[in-house]
Amino acid sequence: MTNQRSPLVIGNWKMQGSLALNASLVHALLALKNVSVAIAPPLVYLATTRQQLVGSAIKLAAQNVAAEGQQGAYTGEVSARMLADVGVHYGIVGHSERRQYYGETDALVAKKFIRLQEQGIQPVVCVGESLAEREAGQVEQVVSRQLLAVIEQCGIQALANAVVAYEPVWAIGTGKTATPEDAQAVHRFLRQLVGSYDKNIAENLSILYGGSVKADNAASLFAMPDIDGALVGGASLVATDFLAICHAAKASLVG
Ligand code: 13P
């Protein structure tokens, strides 16, 4: 079966950046052409970044969203409606850092997913196992539980307008990348899981890999048939590194 999916690279800046740093980083990325790229600055910088991206095809992604609703008395929260208002295209949900440090459960992740889609924002739902879970042979059990929570709450059709990111927790910020073959095995498993509900949605679903993606390992990851791009942390903060990863994605499309 031919792969119709074109690669997507999303830079997750996490809690890093400043007005000055962001401006120079965005400026360096403006030259990118003919490859799907998004950047996820901290929420407070989204509107400014949006202005800096005018005229560019680079899309804006949010790192978080309120689960409760689209407006109301929820001090400190930012709703999907507000994200859409400032031009956000993708919203990351279920990142392991939010699951781990802020106690986000599968049920909460599904609620955030729904809030985003209510506003036409594509959720990027992250799944991934810890080192202990991998060593215990529970990779498939963990990632399927995390993805099934979304499918059960939102319905399989919801994945027609969403992206999945496989981010093994032990590979995030550690310099340890899953081998392309190990990552591919999990990506294929996730696609088959979705395919057990709907083959067409599975075939068109972008499944990104995240976890220490760098300029020198991106091409081998993108060469795998079920790896459709990357969710990049640390390397997305260094313009030359992020550009190299985006170029590797573009080359994988041609190749
Ligand atoms: P690193 O690329 O820094 O490992 O982070 C990956 C990640 O968590 C992206 O969301």
Coordinates of C-alpha atoms and ligand atoms in Angstrom, one line a residue:
M1 CA 0.0 0.0 0.0
T2 CA 1.4 3.4 -0.9
N3 CA 2.0 5.9 1.8
Q4 CA 0.1 9.1 1.1
R5 CA 1.3 10.8 4.3
S6 CA 3.7 13.7 3.9
P7 CA 6.1 14.2 6.8
L8 CA 5.4 16.7 9.5
V9 CA 7.9 18.2 12.0
I10 CA 6.8 20.0 15.1
G11 CA 9.2 21.8 17.4
N12 CA 8.1 21.7 21.0
W13 CA 9.9 24.5 22.8
K14 CA 8.6 23.4 26.2
M15 CA 9.2 26.1 28.9
Q16 CA 12.0 27.8 27.1
G17 CA 12.5 31.0 25.1
S18 CA 12.1 34.8 25.5
L19 CA 10.8 37.5 23.2
A20 CA 14.4 38.1 22.0
L21 CA 15.4 34.5 21.5
N22 CA 12.1 33.5 19.9
A23 CA 12.4 36.4 17.3
S24 CA 15.8 35.3 16.1
L25 CA 14.8 31.6 16.1
V26 CA 11.6 32.3 14.1
H27 CA 13.5 34.5 11.7
A28 CA 16.0 31.7 10.9
L29 CA 13.1 29.3 10.1
L30 CA 11.3 31.6 7.7
A31 CA 13.3 30.3 4.8
L32 CA 11.7 26.8 5.1
K33 CA 9.7 25.8 2.1
N34 CA 7.8 22.7 0.8
V35 CA 7.8 20.8 4.1
S36 CA 5.1 20.8 6.8
V37 CA 6.5 22.4 9.9
A38 CA 4.9 23.7 13.1
I39 CA 6.4 25.3 16.2
A40 CA 5.0 25.2 19.8
P41 CA 6.2 28.1 21.8
P42 CA 5.0 28.7 25.4
L43 CA 1.4 29.9 25.4
V44 CA 2.3 33.4 26.4
Y45 CA 4.3 33.9 23.2
L46 CA 1.8 32.4 20.7
A47 CA 0.3 35.7 19.5
T48 CA 3.7 37.4 19.0
T49 CA 5.0 34.3 17.2
R50 CA 1.9 34.3 15.0
Q51 CA 2.8 37.8 13.8
Q52 CA 6.3 36.8 13.1
L53 CA 5.1 33.9 11.0
V54 CA 2.9 36.0 8.7
G55 CA 3.7 35.0 5.1
S56 CA 5.3 31.7 6.1
A57 CA 3.7 28.2 5.8
I58 CA 5.0 27.3 9.3
K59 CA 2.0 26.6 11.6
L60 CA 1.5 27.3 15.2
A61 CA 1.1 24.6 17.8
A62 CA 0.1 25.0 21.5
Q63 CA 1.7 23.0 24.3
N64 CA -1.4 22.8 26.5
V65 CA -5.1 23.7 26.6
A66 CA -7.8 23.9 29.3
A67 CA -9.9 20.8 29.6
E68 CA -13.0 22.4 31.3
G69 CA -14.6 24.4 28.5
Q70 CA -14.1 27.3 26.2
Q71 CA -14.5 30.2 28.7
G72 CA -15.3 30.7 32.3
A73 CA -14.0 31.1 35.8
Y74 CA -10.9 28.9 35.5
T75 CA -8.0 31.1 36.8
G76 CA -4.8 30.6 34.9
E77 CA -6.3 28.4 32.1
V78 CA -6.2 29.1 28.4
S79 CA -9.1 27.7 26.3
A80 CA -9.0 26.1 22.8
R81 CA -11.2 29.0 21.6
M82 CA -8.5 31.4 22.7
L83 CA -5.8 29.3 20.9
A84 CA -7.9 29.3 17.7
D85 CA -8.3 33.0 18.1
V86 CA -4.6 33.6 17.9
G87 CA -4.2 31.2 15.0
V88 CA -3.1 28.0 16.6
H89 CA -3.4 24.9 14.2
Y90 CA -2.2 22.0 16.4
G91 CA -2.4 21.4 20.1
I92 CA -0.2 18.9 22.0
V93 CA -2.0 16.8 24.5
G94 CA -0.8 13.9 26.7
H95 CA 2.8 14.8 26.7
S96 CA 4.6 12.6 29.2
E97 CA 5.9 15.7 31.1
R98 CA 2.3 16.7 31.7
R99 CA 1.3 13.2 32.6
Q100 CA 4.3 12.9 35.0
Y101 CA 4.5 16.3 36.6
Y102 CA 0.9 17.5 36.5
G103 CA -0.9 14.2 37.0
E104 CA -2.7 14.3 33.7
T105 CA -4.7 11.1 33.3
D106 CA -5.8 9.4 30.1
A107 CA -9.4 10.7 30.8
L108 CA -8.1 14.3 31.1
V109 CA -6.1 14.0 27.9
A110 CA -9.2 12.9 26.1
K111 CA -11.1 15.9 27.4
K112 CA -8.4 18.3 26.2
F113 CA -8.5 16.5 22.8
I114 CA -12.2 17.1 22.5
R115 CA -11.8 20.8 23.5
L116 CA -9.3 21.3 20.7
Q117 CA -11.4 19.6 18.0
E118 CA -14.4 21.7 19.1
Q119 CA -12.4 24.7 17.8
G120 CA -11.0 23.1 14.7
I121 CA -7.5 22.6 16.2
Q122 CA -5.8 19.3 15.4
P123 CA -4.7 17.5 18.6
V124 CA -1.3 15.9 18.6
V125 CA -1.8 13.1 21.1
C126 CA 1.4 11.8 22.7
V127 CA 1.8 8.2 23.9
G128 CA 4.9 6.5 25.2
E129 CA 6.2 4.1 27.8
S130 CA 8.7 4.6 30.7
L131 CA 12.0 2.7 30.9
A132 CA 10.5 0.4 33.6
E133 CA 7.5 -0.3 31.4
R134 CA 9.8 -1.1 28.4
E135 CA 11.9 -3.4 30.5
A136 CA 8.8 -5.1 31.8
G137 CA 7.7 -5.8 28.2
Q138 CA 4.7 -3.5 28.5
V139 CA 5.2 -1.2 25.6
E140 CA 2.2 -2.2 23.6
Q141 CA 0.0 -2.4 26.6
V142 CA 0.9 1.1 27.7
V143 CA 0.6 2.9 24.3
S144 CA -2.6 1.1 23.5
R145 CA -4.2 2.0 26.8
Q146 CA -3.2 5.7 26.2
L147 CA -4.5 5.8 22.6
L148 CA -7.6 3.7 23.3
A149 CA -8.6 6.2 26.0
V150 CA -8.9 8.8 23.3
I151 CA -10.6 6.5 20.8
E152 CA -13.2 5.4 23.4
Q153 CA -14.0 9.0 24.5
C154 CA -13.9 10.7 21.1
G155 CA -14.7 8.0 18.6
I156 CA -12.4 6.6 15.9
Q157 CA -13.5 9.4 13.4
A158 CA -11.8 11.9 15.7
L159 CA -8.4 10.5 14.6
A160 CA -9.2 11.6 11.0
N161 CA -8.3 15.1 12.2
A162 CA -5.5 14.4 14.6
V163 CA -1.9 13.4 14.8
V164 CA -0.3 10.8 17.1
A165 CA 3.2 11.1 18.5
Y166 CA 5.0 8.2 19.9
E167 CA 7.5 9.5 22.5
P168 CA 9.2 6.9 24.7
V169 CA 9.7 8.6 28.0
W170 CA 13.2 7.2 28.4
A171 CA 14.3 8.9 25.1
I172 CA 13.1 12.4 26.0
G173 CA 15.9 14.8 26.7
T174 CA 18.3 12.0 27.4
G175 CA 20.2 11.7 24.2
K176 CA 18.9 8.1 23.9
T177 CA 16.9 7.6 20.8
A178 CA 14.9 4.5 20.1
T179 CA 16.5 2.7 17.2
P180 CA 14.6 3.4 13.9
E181 CA 13.6 -0.3 14.0
D182 CA 12.3 -0.2 17.6
A183 CA 10.4 3.0 16.9
Q184 CA 9.0 1.6 13.6
A185 CA 7.7 -1.5 15.5
V186 CA 5.7 0.7 17.9
H187 CA 4.5 2.9 15.1
R188 CA 3.3 -0.1 13.1
F189 CA 1.6 -1.4 16.2
L190 CA -0.3 1.9 16.7
R191 CA -1.3 2.1 13.1
Q192 CA -2.6 -1.5 13.2
L193 CA -4.5 -0.7 16.4
V194 CA -6.2 2.3 14.7
G195 CA -6.7 0.0 11.6
S196 CA -8.6 -2.5 13.6
Y197 CA -11.3 0.3 13.9
D198 CA -10.9 2.0 10.5
K199 CA -8.3 1.1 7.8
N200 CA -8.6 4.3 5.9
I201 CA -8.1 6.5 9.0
A202 CA -5.1 4.4 10.0
E203 CA -3.5 4.7 6.5
N204 CA -3.9 8.5 6.6
L205 CA -2.9 9.0 10.2
S206 CA 0.4 10.8 10.8
I207 CA 2.4 9.2 13.6
L208 CA 5.3 11.2 14.6
Y209 CA 8.3 10.0 16.6
G210 CA 9.7 12.1 19.5
G211 CA 12.6 11.5 21.9
S212 CA 16.1 13.0 21.2
V213 CA 15.5 13.5 17.5
K214 CA 18.6 15.3 16.2
A215 CA 20.0 16.4 12.9
D216 CA 22.1 13.2 12.6
N217 CA 19.4 10.6 13.4
A218 CA 16.4 12.2 11.7
A219 CA 16.9 10.8 8.3
S220 CA 17.1 7.2 9.5
L221 CA 13.9 7.6 11.5
F222 CA 12.1 9.2 8.6
A223 CA 13.1 6.3 6.3
M224 CA 10.9 4.0 8.3
P225 CA 7.5 3.3 6.6
D226 CA 5.3 4.2 9.6
I227 CA 7.3 7.1 10.9
D228 CA 5.7 10.3 9.5
G229 CA 7.8 13.0 11.0
A230 CA 9.0 14.1 14.4
L231 CA 8.1 16.0 17.6
V232 CA 11.3 17.6 18.5
G233 CA 12.3 19.1 21.8
G234 CA 15.8 20.3 22.5
A235 CA 17.0 20.4 18.9
S236 CA 14.0 22.6 18.0
L237 CA 15.6 25.5 19.9
V238 CA 18.8 25.5 17.8
A239 CA 17.9 26.9 14.4
T240 CA 20.6 25.0 12.4
D241 CA 19.6 21.7 14.0
F242 CA 15.9 22.2 13.5
L243 CA 16.4 23.3 9.9
A244 CA 18.5 20.1 9.3
I245 CA 15.7 17.9 10.7
C246 CA 13.1 19.7 8.5
H247 CA 15.3 19.2 5.5
A248 CA 15.7 15.5 6.3
A249 CA 11.9 15.3 6.4
K250 CA 11.7 17.0 3.0
A251 CA 14.3 14.7 1.6
S252 CA 12.4 11.6 2.8
L253 CA 9.4 12.8 0.8
V254 CA 11.4 13.0 -2.3
G255 CA 13.4 9.9 -1.7
Ligands
13P1 P1 13.8 16.0 23.1 O1 13.8 16.1 21.6 O2 14.5 17.1 23.8 O3 14.2 14.6 23.6 O4 12.2 16.1 23.5 C1 11.3 15.4 22.9 C2 9.9 15.8 23.3 O5 9.5 15.7 24.4 C3 9.1 16.6 22.3 O6 7.8 16.8 22.7

